[in-house]
């Protein structure tokens, strides 16, 4: 059974930093791209970032480029999101999602339950 | 960026009746080399994570009831629930995975009339 478990969400002040983690199990982690998707309270889904199967290529939404860094550790079956220079508009539930392909061009076939990041003074 | 526009924003349908949700992309998302439309549909129930229903515009994910179907090509797509059940109350999102940034539609809330 595929499982994705996010952690690391907390309340942080504007300008602060945070690192989210996603522990994956139930599939061959290093065969697939992984994504972060967020959802602000009461709003829709926003794709944040993608990392290819081997970590060789990363992509970001314009709203986070230069502030967030996606990474993965294939030995630990883990995905990460380093979030710097946080803004109030980054407040959201952050989901980890498994891509159906090794790189871009794949839908999201499994999602975690999310971890809540609140940016507030 | 490819903009995904869903309509309507919400709809109320009687139990057993058909629900139809539309999704339009600002650019063609049919990849000519494999003739696949890079379009997915997701269901999000209150308090839950999204769940994949349909990919390649019309391929039903394993375990998804056959009352859910997807159609369309190029820039215009439809998700149909042929006979609405109480457990289908949710927000439905379309998404293009043709190019980055990957983008979602704004969502359609489906309720029981």
CSV table of C-alpha atoms in Angstrom, one decimal:
chain,number,residue,atom,x,y,z
A,1,UNK,CA,0.0,0.0,0.0
A,2,UNK,CA,1.4,3.4,-1.0
A,3,UNK,CA,1.7,5.8,1.9
A,4,UNK,CA,2.9,9.4,2.0
A,5,UNK,CA,3.2,11.0,5.4
A,6,UNK,CA,4.1,14.7,5.6
A,7,UNK,CA,5.5,16.4,8.7
A,8,UNK,CA,7.1,19.7,9.7
A,9,UNK,CA,4.3,22.1,9.5
A,10,UNK,CA,4.2,24.7,12.3
A,11,UNK,CA,3.4,28.3,13.0
A,12,UNK,CA,6.3,30.5,11.8
A,13,UNK,CA,6.8,34.3,11.6
A,14,UNK,CA,7.1,36.1,8.3
A,15,UNK,CA,10.6,36.0,7.0
A,16,UNK,CA,11.2,32.7,8.8
A,17,UNK,CA,12.3,29.3,7.5
A,18,UNK,CA,10.8,25.8,7.7
A,19,UNK,CA,11.6,22.4,6.3
A,20,UNK,CA,8.8,20.0,5.4
A,21,UNK,CA,9.4,16.3,5.0
A,22,UNK,CA,7.4,13.5,3.3
A,23,UNK,CA,8.1,9.8,4.2
A,24,UNK,CA,7.1,7.5,1.4
A,25,UNK,CA,6.5,3.8,1.4
A,26,UNK,CA,4.8,1.0,-0.6
A,27,UNK,CA,6.4,1.8,-3.9
A,28,UNK,CA,9.8,2.0,-5.5
A,29,UNK,CA,10.5,5.6,-4.5
A,30,UNK,CA,13.4,6.3,-6.9
A,31,UNK,CA,11.4,5.4,-9.9
A,32,UNK,CA,9.0,8.3,-9.7
A,33,UNK,CA,8.9,12.1,-9.7
A,34,UNK,CA,7.5,13.7,-6.6
A,35,UNK,CA,5.6,16.9,-6.0
A,36,UNK,CA,4.5,19.4,-3.4
A,37,UNK,CA,1.1,20.9,-3.8
A,38,UNK,CA,-0.5,23.4,-1.4
A,39,UNK,CA,-4.0,24.6,-0.5
A,40,UNK,CA,-4.6,27.9,1.3
A,41,UNK,CA,-7.5,27.8,3.8
A,42,UNK,CA,-10.8,27.6,1.9
A,43,UNK,CA,-9.0,27.9,-1.5
A,44,UNK,CA,-8.1,25.6,-4.4
A,45,UNK,CA,-5.1,23.5,-5.2
A,46,UNK,CA,-1.8,25.1,-6.2
A,47,UNK,CA,1.2,23.1,-7.5
A,48,UNK,CA,4.4,24.2,-5.8
A,49,UNK,CA,7.3,22.1,-7.0
A,50,UNK,CA,8.4,18.9,-8.8
A,51,UNK,CA,11.6,16.9,-8.5
A,52,UNK,CA,12.4,14.2,-11.0
A,53,UNK,CA,13.1,10.5,-10.0
A,54,UNK,CA,16.8,10.9,-9.4
A,55,UNK,CA,16.7,14.5,-8.1
A,56,UNK,CA,18.4,15.7,-11.3
A,57,UNK,CA,15.9,18.3,-12.3
A,58,UNK,CA,13.6,20.5,-10.2
A,59,UNK,CA,10.8,22.9,-11.2
A,60,UNK,CA,9.0,25.6,-9.2
A,61,UNK,CA,5.9,27.7,-9.3
A,62,UNK,CA,6.8,31.4,-9.9
A,63,UNK,CA,5.3,32.2,-6.5
A,64,UNK,CA,8.0,30.2,-4.6
A,65,UNK,CA,11.0,30.2,-7.0
A,66,UNK,CA,14.1,31.5,-5.3
A,67,UNK,CA,12.6,31.0,-1.8
A,68,UNK,CA,11.7,27.2,-1.7
A,69,UNK,CA,14.0,24.3,-2.5
A,70,UNK,CA,12.8,20.8,-3.2
A,71,UNK,CA,15.0,17.8,-2.6
A,72,UNK,CA,14.9,14.1,-2.1
A,73,UNK,CA,16.9,11.3,-0.4
A,74,UNK,CA,16.3,8.1,-2.3
A,75,UNK,CA,18.1,6.1,0.3
A,76,UNK,CA,15.7,7.2,2.9
A,77,UNK,CA,12.6,7.3,0.7
A,78,UNK,CA,12.0,10.9,1.7
A,79,UNK,CA,11.0,14.1,0.0
A,80,UNK,CA,11.7,17.6,1.4
A,81,UNK,CA,10.7,21.2,0.9
A,82,UNK,CA,13.0,23.9,2.4
A,83,UNK,CA,11.0,27.0,2.7
A,84,UNK,CA,12.8,30.3,3.3
A,85,UNK,CA,11.7,34.0,3.5
A,86,UNK,CA,8.2,32.8,4.3
A,87,UNK,CA,5.3,35.2,3.6
A,88,UNK,CA,1.8,35.3,5.1
A,89,UNK,CA,0.5,34.1,1.7
A,90,UNK,CA,2.5,30.9,2.1
A,91,UNK,CA,0.0,29.8,4.8
A,92,UNK,CA,-1.5,26.6,3.5
A,93,UNK,CA,-1.9,22.9,3.9
A,94,UNK,CA,1.1,21.3,2.0
A,95,UNK,CA,0.6,18.0,0.3
A,96,UNK,CA,3.2,15.6,-0.9
A,97,UNK,CA,2.1,13.8,-4.1
A,98,UNK,CA,3.6,10.9,-6.1
A,99,UNK,CA,4.0,11.5,-9.8
A,100,UNK,CA,2.9,8.7,-12.1
A,101,UNK,CA,6.0,9.3,-14.3
A,102,UNK,CA,9.8,9.5,-13.6
A,103,UNK,CA,9.9,13.1,-14.8
A,104,UNK,CA,7.4,15.7,-15.9
A,105,UNK,CA,4.3,14.6,-17.8
A,106,UNK,CA,2.6,12.6,-15.2
A,107,UNK,CA,-0.5,13.0,-13.1
A,108,UNK,CA,-0.5,12.6,-9.3
A,109,UNK,CA,-1.7,9.1,-8.4
A,110,UNK,CA,-1.2,9.3,-4.6
A,111,UNK,CA,-1.4,12.1,-2.1
A,112,UNK,CA,-0.5,12.5,1.5
A,113,UNK,CA,-2.8,14.0,4.1
A,114,UNK,CA,-0.9,17.2,4.3
A,115,UNK,CA,0.9,19.3,6.9
A,116,UNK,CA,-0.3,22.8,7.9
A,117,UNK,CA,2.1,25.7,7.6
A,118,UNK,CA,0.9,29.0,9.2
A,119,UNK,CA,2.9,32.1,8.6
A,120,UNK,CA,1.9,34.7,11.1
A,121,UNK,CA,3.3,37.2,13.5
B,1,UNK,CA,1.4,29.3,-18.3
B,2,UNK,CA,-1.6,27.1,-19.2
B,3,UNK,CA,-4.7,28.4,-17.5
B,4,UNK,CA,-7.4,25.9,-16.6
B,5,UNK,CA,-10.9,27.2,-16.3
B,6,UNK,CA,-13.7,25.1,-14.8
B,7,UNK,CA,-17.4,25.7,-14.9
B,8,UNK,CA,-19.6,25.9,-13.1
B,9,UNK,CA,-18.1,26.9,-9.8
B,10,UNK,CA,-20.8,24.8,-8.1
B,11,UNK,CA,-23.8,22.7,-8.9
B,12,UNK,CA,-26.6,21.0,-7.1
B,13,UNK,CA,-27.9,17.7,-8.5
B,14,UNK,CA,-30.5,15.3,-7.3
B,15,UNK,CA,-29.5,11.9,-6.2
B,16,UNK,CA,-29.4,9.6,-9.2
B,17,UNK,CA,-29.2,12.4,-11.7
B,18,UNK,CA,-26.3,13.4,-13.9
B,19,UNK,CA,-23.6,15.9,-13.0
B,20,UNK,CA,-21.4,17.5,-15.7
B,21,UNK,CA,-18.3,19.6,-15.0
B,22,UNK,CA,-16.4,21.4,-17.7
B,23,UNK,CA,-12.8,22.3,-17.9
B,24,UNK,CA,-11.1,24.4,-20.6
B,25,UNK,CA,-7.4,24.8,-21.0
B,26,UNK,CA,-5.9,28.0,-22.5
B,27,UNK,CA,-3.6,25.9,-24.7
B,28,UNK,CA,-3.8,22.6,-26.4
B,29,UNK,CA,-2.8,19.8,-24.0
B,30,UNK,CA,-2.9,17.0,-26.6
B,31,UNK,CA,0.6,15.7,-27.1
B,32,UNK,CA,0.9,14.8,-30.8
B,33,UNK,CA,3.5,12.1,-30.5
B,34,UNK,CA,1.4,9.8,-28.3
B,35,UNK,CA,-2.1,11.2,-28.9
B,36,UNK,CA,-2.6,11.6,-25.2
B,37,UNK,CA,-4.4,14.5,-23.5
B,38,UNK,CA,-2.4,15.5,-20.4
B,39,UNK,CA,-5.4,16.1,-18.2
B,40,UNK,CA,-6.4,14.7,-14.9
B,41,UNK,CA,-9.5,14.9,-12.7
B,42,UNK,CA,-9.3,14.8,-8.9
B,43,UNK,CA,-12.0,14.6,-6.2
B,44,UNK,CA,-11.5,16.2,-2.8
B,45,UNK,CA,-14.0,15.5,0.0
B,46,UNK,CA,-14.2,17.8,3.0
B,47,UNK,CA,-11.2,17.4,5.3
B,48,UNK,CA,-9.5,14.9,3.0
B,49,UNK,CA,-6.6,14.9,0.5
B,50,UNK,CA,-7.4,15.0,-3.2
B,51,UNK,CA,-7.9,11.6,-4.9
B,52,UNK,CA,-7.2,10.8,-8.5
B,53,UNK,CA,-10.3,9.9,-10.5
B,54,UNK,CA,-9.3,10.2,-14.2
B,55,UNK,CA,-6.0,10.6,-16.1
B,56,UNK,CA,-5.2,11.0,-19.8
B,57,UNK,CA,-8.6,12.8,-19.9
B,58,UNK,CA,-10.6,9.6,-20.0
B,59,UNK,CA,-8.8,6.7,-18.3
B,60,UNK,CA,-10.4,5.8,-15.0
B,61,UNK,CA,-8.1,5.1,-12.1
B,62,UNK,CA,-8.3,1.7,-10.6
B,63,UNK,CA,-11.1,1.3,-8.1
B,64,UNK,CA,-13.0,4.4,-9.2
B,65,UNK,CA,-16.7,3.7,-9.8
B,66,UNK,CA,-17.7,3.5,-13.5
B,67,UNK,CA,-20.3,6.3,-12.9
B,68,UNK,CA,-17.3,8.6,-13.3
B,69,UNK,CA,-16.2,9.3,-16.8
B,70,UNK,CA,-14.0,11.8,-18.6
B,71,UNK,CA,-14.1,13.0,-22.1
B,72,UNK,CA,-12.7,15.7,-24.4
B,73,UNK,CA,-9.6,16.5,-26.3
B,74,UNK,CA,-7.3,19.4,-27.1
B,75,UNK,CA,-8.6,22.2,-25.0
B,76,UNK,CA,-12.1,21.2,-23.9
B,77,UNK,CA,-12.8,18.5,-21.3
B,78,UNK,CA,-15.7,17.1,-19.3
B,79,UNK,CA,-16.1,15.1,-16.1
B,80,UNK,CA,-19.5,13.3,-15.9
B,81,UNK,CA,-21.0,11.6,-12.9
B,82,UNK,CA,-23.7,9.5,-14.5
B,83,UNK,CA,-25.8,8.9,-11.4
B,84,UNK,CA,-24.9,11.1,-8.4
B,85,UNK,CA,-24.5,9.3,-5.1
B,86,UNK,CA,-24.4,10.9,-1.7
B,87,UNK,CA,-20.7,10.0,-1.3
B,88,UNK,CA,-19.9,12.0,-4.4
B,89,UNK,CA,-20.4,15.3,-2.6
B,90,UNK,CA,-17.0,16.9,-3.0
B,91,UNK,CA,-15.0,19.5,-4.9
B,92,UNK,CA,-13.7,18.4,-8.3
B,93,UNK,CA,-10.5,19.7,-9.9
B,94,UNK,CA,-9.1,19.4,-13.3
B,95,UNK,CA,-5.3,19.6,-13.8
B,96,UNK,CA,-3.0,19.8,-16.8
B,97,UNK,CA,0.4,18.0,-16.6
B,98,UNK,CA,1.4,18.9,-20.2
B,99,UNK,CA,3.9,21.5,-19.1
B,100,UNK,CA,5.3,23.3,-16.0
B,101,UNK,CA,4.0,25.1,-14.1
B,102,UNK,CA,1.5,22.4,-13.6
B,103,UNK,CA,-1.9,24.1,-13.1
B,104,UNK,CA,-5.3,23.2,-11.6
B,105,UNK,CA,-8.7,24.5,-12.4
B,106,UNK,CA,-10.4,26.5,-9.7
B,107,UNK,CA,-12.6,23.6,-8.6
B,108,UNK,CA,-16.3,22.7,-8.9
B,109,UNK,CA,-18.3,22.1,-5.7
B,110,UNK,CA,-20.9,19.3,-6.2
B,111,UNK,CA,-23.8,19.2,-3.8
B,112,UNK,CA,-27.1,17.3,-3.4
B,113,UNK,CA,-30.2,19.1,-4.5
